[in-house]
Amino acid sequence: MAIRLASIRTIFGIDLRTLALFRVLLSLWILVDLSMRARDLVAHYTDAGVMPRNVQIEYLYATTWSFHLGNGSAWFQAMLFLAAGLVALALMVGWRTRLMTVLSWALLLSLQNRNTFILSGEDNLALILLFWAMFLPLGARYSIDAALVRRPYEPNHTYCTVATAVLLLQGMSMYFFSALLKTHPIWTHDGSAVYYALQLDYLVTPFALWFRQFEGLLTGLTFYVYVLELVGPILIFSPLFHRTFRTLLMLAFITMHLGFALFLEIGFFPFISIIMNLTFMPGWMWDRLARLLPARTERPVVMWFDRGCDFCEKTCQILKVFLYLPATPVRPAQDDAEIGAELEARNSWVLTVGDDRFFKFQALGRLIAISPVFWPLGKLLGLSFFRNPGDRFYDWVGRNRSLFSRVTSLLLPWRERRPRFGSVTQGLAAAAFVFVTVQNVSTLPASGTTLPAQFIGVRQALGLYQNWTMFAPYPEMTSPWPVVEGELADGTMVDVYNGKTGLADFEKPTVVSKTYANYRWRKFLSNLEDQSYEDEPQVLALNYGRFLCRSWQDDAPSKTALSNFVLFFQVERTPPPGEEKTVETRQVWSHDCFG
């Protein structure tokens, strides 16, 4: 029997439905990321926080830019956060998708450049995914843009260009270069890397504290992660047994990241990585899922709108797309004399399901109930509790149809064709991929590559920095956590870090990772502790100290002012298996709030 090889189009193409999923999940990640960052908006993004603009600028390359550096006040940062959130919502629903993708990328890069000392691998990956997304038709399926294209629906979902190949290769290059950077024998020979990783108490979850007793499993997991990262990126593009390899490896990488989320407090890195892995989801999976969706009716369904009402027709087309009803016709009611008369008499659009007719809000509820995806919501809206207020809302919309038509003609114009991603776009994508590949190769010690200043300038301007060194060449061997002991103006001793009266507690917490408010604070304080080993001005410690003095008083203006404090780090060193851990108390900074 002849062995069939997958085509280039199959290997490097991405299904348009997969790109739609990518768009929605990437938008969702942006919204979650913004909401998590907003908790520390003042502390991390204003001049009153740990990183005033004049300090951050000193650490930025000449070509680095940021809208967020334009003003150091909280209201300005909140305005940019809100703008980024609205853009992400527009991207999620696929409204002016290409423009929203560019704006999301620009706003995310700007936000990351506002405070570079709280960034991690997830930020690099999210930014690069948004960068490649600008070269792809993310709005070709399940979007407002798709609903407003005048051309008939195209059932062919396959899409293969240079940009799809680049996105897939980029995703796997993260693993491949990470494996190449894991050069220490604890990865390649001893199999103890996961043991050392799970000994980092400042980084691990309570589950990891329990799980690390199984040292035999840790050895197996070490080799599993190393081999998967080294070999998986090659086999996933294999033309031989392509469907099998792609499915198994996609699931293997996803489960690996779920494991990371279970073991490590590393923010949303596992989830942005899973989003990246889902770009490998092939069309046959969507076809199979579609066959599994329940058919809600066997009778013909038609949406009828009032001819000449631009808003009415667009609403029907958008409902058709988002309710996953691609075969449902949308027709002017005037094309059928009887339906047209019903529309005029009831001043309502008409939904026909077989011989049954539905109007106003009831029609919307019935249409949603027919949807193979959202039918439970339709059942809920069909209850009499919602019908009366729903009809009143429908009547209000009907009375203002002319206004809505004017608004939609401006914001939701019809499109004669889908946005094109032609040769210029593909050429830029190819050039950018060569660029980032050179960047990745330069991170390998064996390459001996030194990047010129012009290259670095372009890299920083576009946010294309990549260096996939998590636990490479080996995991950290120390686990720090902060202790801040201070004195109030009246002589009272306080635990500044925990906001308590009395001496600070230097004992090891039960769960060290929980001493950090979140992973961005962990990253900042870890960078602060790292800087304390260097023979250079302790800029991070100085500005953290100033922030602690201000925030102590801001939390409760009636409290006695904080006079001075000392910042310590308890640093636990990881020994080889079988040996006891040791803890060193390091005094990192002494601060006078009135000095």
XYZ file of C-alpha atoms in Angstrom:
595
model
C 0.000 0.000 0.000
C 1.430 3.387 -0.998
C 2.131 5.824 1.810
C 0.520 9.202 1.217
C 2.445 12.350 2.085
C 0.684 15.482 3.262
C 0.877 18.454 0.918
C 2.644 21.715 1.702
C -0.769 23.371 1.856
C -1.904 20.887 4.498
C 1.287 21.155 6.546
C 1.631 24.939 6.570
C -1.980 26.028 6.102
C -4.378 27.096 8.843
C -8.133 26.608 8.701
C -10.025 29.922 8.654
C -12.198 28.705 11.518
C -9.022 28.106 13.506
C -7.935 31.674 12.784
C -11.305 32.864 14.098
C -10.752 30.879 17.308
C -7.252 32.352 17.510
C -8.744 35.858 17.210
C -11.317 35.297 19.941
C -8.909 33.645 22.387
C -6.191 36.217 21.784
C -8.701 39.010 22.430
C -9.859 37.256 25.576
C -6.251 36.955 26.758
C -5.762 40.709 26.238
C -8.881 41.489 28.283
C -7.836 39.182 31.123
C -4.286 40.538 31.039
C -5.563 44.121 31.228
C -7.881 43.307 34.126
C -5.062 41.638 36.057
C -2.649 44.501 35.392
C -5.300 47.072 36.378
C -5.167 45.856 39.981
C -1.695 47.439 40.200
C -2.283 50.341 37.854
C -0.862 52.953 40.237
C 1.958 50.771 41.560
C 3.260 49.574 38.191
C 2.322 52.233 35.631
C 2.336 55.687 37.245
C 4.996 58.035 38.546
C 3.679 57.370 42.048
C 4.535 53.681 41.730
C 7.698 51.596 41.704
C 8.735 52.676 38.197
C 8.522 56.439 37.506
C 8.856 57.308 33.842
C 12.265 58.961 34.177
C 13.612 55.743 35.703
C 12.141 53.435 33.054
C 13.371 55.607 30.191
C 16.950 55.139 31.386
C 16.606 51.391 30.740
C 15.031 51.650 27.278
C 16.777 51.435 23.921
C 16.748 54.579 21.787
C 14.125 53.175 19.387
C 11.779 51.875 22.092
C 8.494 53.763 22.267
C 5.391 53.824 24.476
C 2.202 55.869 24.543
C 2.035 55.067 28.241
C 5.188 57.093 28.874
C 3.370 60.225 27.733
C 1.899 60.927 31.168
C 2.571 59.555 34.638
C -0.881 60.013 36.165
C -3.371 57.270 36.979
C -6.191 58.774 34.882
C -4.035 58.739 31.755
C -3.035 55.115 32.262
C -6.663 54.167 32.967
C -7.698 55.848 29.720
C -5.169 53.786 27.744
C -6.243 50.602 29.563
C -9.860 51.340 28.621
C -8.896 52.030 25.010
C -6.989 48.740 24.812
C -9.977 46.905 26.272
C -12.417 48.411 23.770
C -10.084 47.586 20.897
C -9.780 44.003 22.165
C -13.573 43.687 22.311
C -13.822 44.970 18.730
C -11.186 42.439 17.702
C -13.066 39.657 19.466
C -16.250 40.253 17.466
C -14.270 40.894 14.285
C -15.155 44.529 13.639
C -12.570 46.127 11.336
C -10.433 43.191 12.283
C -7.201 44.138 10.584
C -7.167 47.642 12.068
C -8.070 46.321 15.522
C -5.270 43.756 15.311
C -2.732 46.489 14.536
C -4.067 48.694 17.346
C -4.046 45.794 19.829
C -0.434 45.027 18.963
C 0.590 48.687 19.282
C -1.200 49.183 22.599
C 0.224 45.960 24.042
C 3.772 46.866 22.999
C 3.284 50.335 24.465
C 1.993 48.869 27.726
C 4.874 46.418 28.020
C 7.434 49.158 27.427
C 5.947 51.246 30.250
C 7.373 48.856 32.858
C 9.812 46.277 31.546
C 10.746 44.958 34.992
C 7.479 43.056 35.432
C 7.560 41.245 32.087
C 7.970 37.527 31.509
C 7.898 34.975 28.704
C 4.136 35.217 28.328
C 4.442 38.881 27.372
C 7.005 38.107 24.658
C 4.838 35.331 23.257
C 1.586 37.317 23.299
C 3.211 40.264 21.565
C 4.778 38.145 18.833
C 1.478 36.315 18.257
C -0.281 39.660 17.786
C 2.483 40.746 15.440
C 1.980 37.727 13.165
C -1.798 38.122 13.453
C -1.516 41.399 11.525
C -0.580 39.390 8.423
C -3.564 37.017 8.632
C -7.317 37.198 7.810
C -8.527 36.716 11.371
C -11.933 38.115 10.453
C -12.684 35.763 7.574
C -15.007 33.617 9.718
C -17.421 34.285 12.584
C -16.974 38.049 12.560
C -18.884 41.228 11.855
C -16.563 41.812 8.923
C -17.495 38.432 7.446
C -21.202 39.159 7.916
C -20.964 42.385 5.911
C -19.270 40.965 2.820
C -21.647 41.138 -0.144
C -20.185 38.054 -1.798
C -21.874 34.727 -0.985
C -20.512 32.560 1.812
C -17.516 30.494 0.710
C -17.537 26.997 2.233
C -13.812 26.449 1.572
C -12.009 27.059 4.859
C -8.463 26.144 3.835
C -5.948 28.986 3.850
C -2.225 28.699 3.205
C 0.206 31.590 2.771
C 3.654 32.581 3.918
C 2.031 34.153 6.987
C 0.308 30.925 8.074
C 3.599 29.060 7.754
C 5.372 31.787 9.721
C 2.837 31.680 12.571
C 3.135 27.889 12.883
C 6.936 27.927 12.639
C 7.119 30.722 15.200
C 5.108 28.719 17.689
C 7.352 25.696 17.397
C 10.563 27.756 17.382
C 9.796 28.715 20.976
C 10.123 25.074 22.020
C 12.982 24.207 19.681
C 15.253 27.060 20.750
C 14.301 26.514 24.386
C 15.485 22.906 24.037
C 18.724 23.996 22.350
C 19.367 26.370 25.259
C 18.898 23.554 27.809
C 22.557 22.523 27.626
C 23.226 21.546 31.241
C 23.627 17.824 32.118
C 20.638 18.005 34.500
C 18.518 18.183 31.339
C 20.451 15.953 28.983
C 21.940 13.296 31.288
C 20.943 13.438 34.981
C 17.224 14.035 34.472
C 17.046 16.197 37.593
C 15.915 19.484 36.018
C 12.267 19.126 37.071
C 13.437 18.265 40.582
C 15.333 21.574 40.749
C 12.456 23.503 39.173
C 9.975 22.212 41.754
C 12.342 23.109 44.602
C 11.870 26.812 43.806
C 9.390 27.448 46.587
C 8.876 31.084 45.612
C 7.549 29.872 42.253
C 5.693 26.605 42.861
C 2.081 25.858 43.750
C 0.869 23.915 46.809
C 0.233 20.947 44.502
C 3.885 20.986 43.413
C 4.993 20.995 47.068
C 3.158 17.706 47.487
C 4.055 16.198 44.118
C 7.813 16.690 44.329
C 8.144 13.773 46.725
C 7.883 11.437 43.703
C 11.474 11.811 42.501
C 11.223 8.963 40.001
C 8.378 10.726 38.201
C 10.355 13.977 38.181
C 13.179 12.284 36.281
C 10.762 10.944 33.680
C 9.111 14.368 33.318
C 12.503 15.989 32.759
C 13.315 13.801 29.780
C 9.715 14.038 28.512
C 9.797 17.861 28.436
C 13.278 17.977 26.896
C 12.558 15.464 24.133
C 9.127 16.951 23.392
C 10.602 20.440 22.991
C 13.483 19.173 20.840
C 11.735 16.644 18.591
C 8.093 17.761 18.679
C 8.641 20.943 16.620
C 10.091 18.811 13.817
C 7.580 15.963 13.814
C 4.572 18.285 13.931
C 5.484 19.361 10.368
C 6.117 15.813 9.159
C 4.442 15.011 5.815
C 4.473 11.347 6.856
C 1.601 10.324 9.163
C 0.850 14.022 9.305
C -2.612 13.887 10.855
C -1.506 11.504 13.608
C 1.650 13.409 14.509
C -0.038 16.815 14.441
C -2.944 15.715 16.625
C -0.819 13.876 19.200
C 1.847 16.581 19.432
C -0.667 19.422 19.645
C -2.325 17.610 22.553
C 1.075 16.820 24.105
C 2.138 20.478 24.098
C -1.237 21.587 25.475
C -1.138 19.052 28.314
C 2.460 20.071 29.070
C 1.306 23.646 29.584
C -1.621 22.521 31.712
C 0.995 20.763 33.826
C 2.986 23.976 34.070
C -0.149 25.754 35.296
C -0.659 23.032 37.894
C 2.913 23.152 39.192
C 4.147 26.721 38.722
C 2.947 30.240 39.531
C 3.929 31.683 36.143
C 0.909 33.799 35.351
C -0.859 33.254 32.054
C 2.114 31.841 30.161
C 0.517 28.353 29.960
C -2.690 29.781 28.538
C -1.142 32.040 25.895
C 0.963 29.008 24.916
C -2.175 26.879 24.576
C -3.696 29.582 22.350
C -0.598 29.360 20.183
C -0.834 25.557 20.026
C -4.479 25.715 18.963
C -3.401 27.394 15.718
C -2.432 23.856 14.664
C -6.064 22.738 14.923
C -6.828 21.270 11.472
C -10.014 21.619 9.459
C -11.091 18.007 9.902
C -11.505 18.648 13.628
C -13.915 21.494 12.886
C -15.824 19.323 10.434
C -16.163 16.607 13.027
C -17.292 19.084 15.691
C -19.862 20.480 13.244
C -21.285 17.002 12.705
C -21.575 16.559 16.468
C -23.606 19.754 16.902
C -27.294 18.932 17.303
C -29.639 19.978 14.498
C -32.323 22.033 16.235
C -34.868 21.789 13.416
C -35.296 19.961 10.130
C -37.693 22.555 8.744
C -36.508 25.389 6.463
C -35.622 28.614 8.292
C -35.691 32.065 6.645
C -35.042 35.541 8.075
C -37.145 38.271 6.446
C -36.241 41.965 6.733
C -37.769 45.215 5.494
C -36.234 46.105 2.135
C -34.567 49.502 2.287
C -33.766 49.152 5.991
C -29.970 48.885 5.924
C -29.794 48.327 9.669
C -32.355 45.492 9.481
C -30.492 43.569 6.795
C -27.124 43.942 8.535
C -28.591 42.758 11.825
C -29.908 39.623 10.151
C -26.563 38.929 8.496
C -24.698 39.374 11.796
C -27.137 37.066 13.595
C -26.664 34.497 10.853
C -22.884 34.504 11.349
C -22.716 34.566 15.131
C -25.471 32.037 15.697
C -23.662 29.617 13.397
C -26.454 29.417 10.835
C -24.484 29.773 7.575
C -27.127 28.134 5.358
C -30.032 30.276 6.621
C -31.339 32.616 3.873
C -31.812 36.345 4.579
C -34.443 37.852 2.245
C -36.450 41.068 1.837
C -39.986 40.509 3.112
C -41.343 42.316 0.039
C -40.209 39.358 -2.103
C -43.180 37.431 -0.686
C -46.516 39.262 -0.731
C -47.904 37.448 2.294
C -44.735 37.875 4.384
C -44.497 41.515 3.323
C -48.044 42.139 4.491
C -47.293 40.510 7.856
C -44.216 42.725 8.262
C -46.230 45.878 7.544
C -49.113 44.879 9.797
C -46.942 43.978 12.777
C -44.121 46.486 12.127
C -41.711 43.629 12.719
C -39.158 41.481 11.015
C -40.374 37.935 10.329
C -38.780 34.582 11.048
C -40.294 31.589 9.318
C -39.610 28.057 10.515
C -41.456 25.822 8.099
C -45.007 27.179 8.100
C -44.646 28.849 11.509
C -44.024 32.589 11.750
C -42.455 34.511 14.578
C -42.201 38.263 15.189
C -40.334 40.826 17.254
C -38.472 39.533 20.299
C -40.092 36.111 20.080
C -38.495 35.711 16.648
C -35.070 36.454 18.116
C -35.570 33.924 20.888
C -36.727 31.300 18.408
C -33.777 31.970 16.092
C -31.303 31.585 18.963
C -33.071 28.370 19.987
C -32.385 27.039 16.470
C -28.688 27.792 16.772
C -26.655 24.581 17.220
C -24.345 26.458 19.602
C -26.462 28.939 21.583
C -29.797 27.099 21.719
C -29.915 26.947 25.570
C -29.958 30.766 25.628
C -32.794 30.733 23.122
C -34.825 28.444 25.353
C -34.296 30.904 28.204
C -35.288 33.937 26.143
C -38.410 32.097 25.023
C -39.850 32.325 28.539
C -42.742 34.760 28.986
C -40.694 36.569 31.668
C -38.463 38.004 28.924
C -41.008 38.404 26.130
C -42.803 41.603 27.204
C -39.695 43.669 28.001
C -38.085 42.187 24.906
C -40.960 43.339 22.700
C -40.827 46.822 24.238
C -37.114 46.995 23.466
C -37.787 45.783 19.930
C -40.458 48.473 19.446
C -38.005 51.148 20.642
C -35.414 49.922 18.153
C -38.073 49.843 15.418
C -39.066 53.448 16.065
C -35.425 54.489 15.658
C -34.554 52.365 12.625
C -33.598 55.362 10.525
C -31.127 56.504 13.190
C -29.641 53.038 13.513
C -29.371 52.780 9.731
C -27.372 56.018 9.605
C -25.093 54.799 12.376
C -24.554 51.379 10.817
C -23.894 52.890 7.391
C -21.006 54.748 9.000
C -19.687 52.106 11.412
C -20.744 48.937 9.585
C -20.391 49.574 5.856
C -21.000 46.799 3.379
C -17.855 45.267 1.902
C -17.683 44.234 -1.717
C -14.828 41.802 -1.071
C -12.827 40.363 1.769
C -9.608 42.144 2.845
C -6.672 41.014 0.753
C -3.400 39.768 2.172
C -1.356 39.878 -0.986
C 2.256 39.593 -2.044
C 3.429 42.697 -0.181
C 1.934 41.428 3.080
C 3.420 37.986 2.584
C 6.811 39.437 1.686
C 6.855 41.480 4.890
C 5.883 38.398 6.899
C 8.715 36.395 5.345
C 11.252 39.167 6.018
C 10.076 39.470 9.633
C 10.413 35.722 10.127
C 13.989 35.748 8.858
C 14.606 38.614 11.261
C 13.272 36.779 14.338
C 15.076 33.590 13.335
C 18.367 35.499 13.356
C 17.360 36.866 16.771
C 16.683 33.355 18.069
C 19.928 31.959 16.667
C 21.863 34.784 18.324
C 20.660 33.566 21.747
C 22.526 30.261 21.297
C 25.973 30.470 22.921
C 27.461 28.275 20.200
C 26.355 30.669 17.438
C 28.887 33.353 18.347
C 26.506 35.900 16.831
C 26.726 39.555 17.819
C 23.786 41.611 16.655
C 24.547 45.054 15.211
C 23.035 48.168 16.745
C 20.758 48.725 13.731
C 19.301 45.243 14.144
C 18.651 45.823 17.847
C 17.036 49.159 17.061
C 14.515 47.552 14.689
C 13.925 44.691 17.116
C 13.081 47.029 19.984
C 10.913 49.289 17.845
C 8.786 46.324 16.723
C 8.883 44.323 19.954
C 10.442 41.298 18.256
C 12.808 40.345 21.078
C 12.863 36.609 21.766
C 14.966 34.600 24.195
C 13.270 31.392 25.332
C 15.387 30.695 28.417
C 12.840 29.453 30.944
C 14.765 26.900 33.057
C 17.603 27.084 30.520
C 20.436 26.210 30.553
C 19.210 24.971 33.948
C 16.616 26.043 36.561
C 17.499 28.655 39.152
C 19.140 27.316 42.280
C 17.850 29.943 44.716
C 14.366 30.811 45.913
C 14.002 34.318 47.449
C 11.158 35.948 49.346
C 11.060 39.466 50.818
C 10.913 40.557 54.457
C 10.563 44.281 55.192
C 11.004 45.419 58.806
C 10.413 49.059 59.603
C 9.864 51.679 62.257
C 7.122 54.285 62.503
C 7.694 57.917 63.424
C 6.618 57.138 67.000
C 9.112 54.267 67.339
C 6.677 51.393 66.780
C 8.166 48.428 64.910
C 6.163 47.185 61.930
C 6.162 44.452 59.318
C 6.005 46.783 56.329
C 5.583 44.105 53.661
C 2.487 42.634 55.329
C 1.202 45.912 56.783
C 1.230 44.651 60.398
C 2.374 46.029 63.723
C 5.287 44.203 65.342
C 8.552 42.698 64.219
C 8.711 41.099 60.807
C 8.588 37.307 60.637
C 11.712 35.761 59.129
C 10.390 32.199 59.331
C 9.724 30.414 56.075
C 6.032 30.635 55.074
C 4.130 27.407 54.505
C 3.607 28.354 50.856
C 6.342 30.781 49.858
C 4.787 31.639 46.496
C 1.753 33.080 48.287
C 3.909 35.819 49.858
C 3.813 37.593 46.508
C 0.655 39.494 45.582
C 0.830 38.167 42.017
C 3.329 37.004 39.434
C 4.142 40.529 38.221
C 5.104 41.591 41.728
C 7.172 38.401 41.961
C 8.977 39.341 38.761
C 9.679 42.890 39.930
C 10.986 41.828 43.345
C 13.013 39.044 41.757
C 14.627 41.596 39.437
C 15.240 43.840 42.445
C 16.974 41.014 44.290
C 19.027 40.133 41.209
C 20.159 43.757 40.861
C 21.344 43.757 44.479
C 24.171 41.390 43.490
C 25.473 43.856 40.918
C 27.961 46.630 41.572
C 25.681 49.357 40.285
C 23.163 51.873 41.670
C 20.255 50.024 43.292
C 17.614 51.886 41.303
C 14.874 49.280 41.754
C 15.354 49.109 45.518
C 15.406 52.915 45.826
C 12.143 53.380 43.947
C 10.498 50.431 45.684
C 11.465 52.044 48.983
C 9.944 55.356 47.977
C 6.792 53.544 46.903
C 6.502 51.733 50.249
C 6.795 55.031 52.124
C 4.033 56.617 50.031
C 1.722 53.608 50.013
C 1.972 53.142 53.798
C 0.485 56.595 54.289
C -1.953 56.347 51.372
C -3.480 53.132 52.734
C -4.551 54.911 55.928
C -3.793 58.656 56.129
C -4.573 58.618 59.857
C -1.813 56.086 60.531
C 1.499 57.142 61.981
C 3.963 57.759 59.161
C 6.565 55.171 58.293
C 9.991 56.486 59.267
C 12.465 53.909 57.968
C 12.772 50.246 57.069
C 15.183 47.578 55.965
C 14.472 45.310 52.999
C 15.724 41.743 53.449
C 15.477 38.732 51.230
C 15.420 35.241 52.615
C 17.282 33.225 49.994
C 16.851 29.463 50.069
C 19.416 27.484 48.101
C 18.468 24.247 46.384
C 20.882 21.393 47.182
C 21.318 18.200 45.177
C 18.681 15.535 45.853
C 18.875 14.092 49.356
C 20.548 17.097 51.000
C 19.006 19.710 53.296
C 18.154 23.204 52.105
C 19.867 26.236 53.605
C 18.470 29.753 53.998
C 20.555 32.937 53.925
C 19.258 36.295 55.157
C 20.416 39.057 52.839
C 20.025 42.744 53.710
C 19.384 44.337 50.337
C 18.329 47.908 51.107
C 17.919 50.375 53.958
C 15.539 53.271 53.415
C 14.767 56.501 55.274
C 11.321 57.829 54.362
C 12.207 61.342 55.534
C 15.674 61.410 53.975
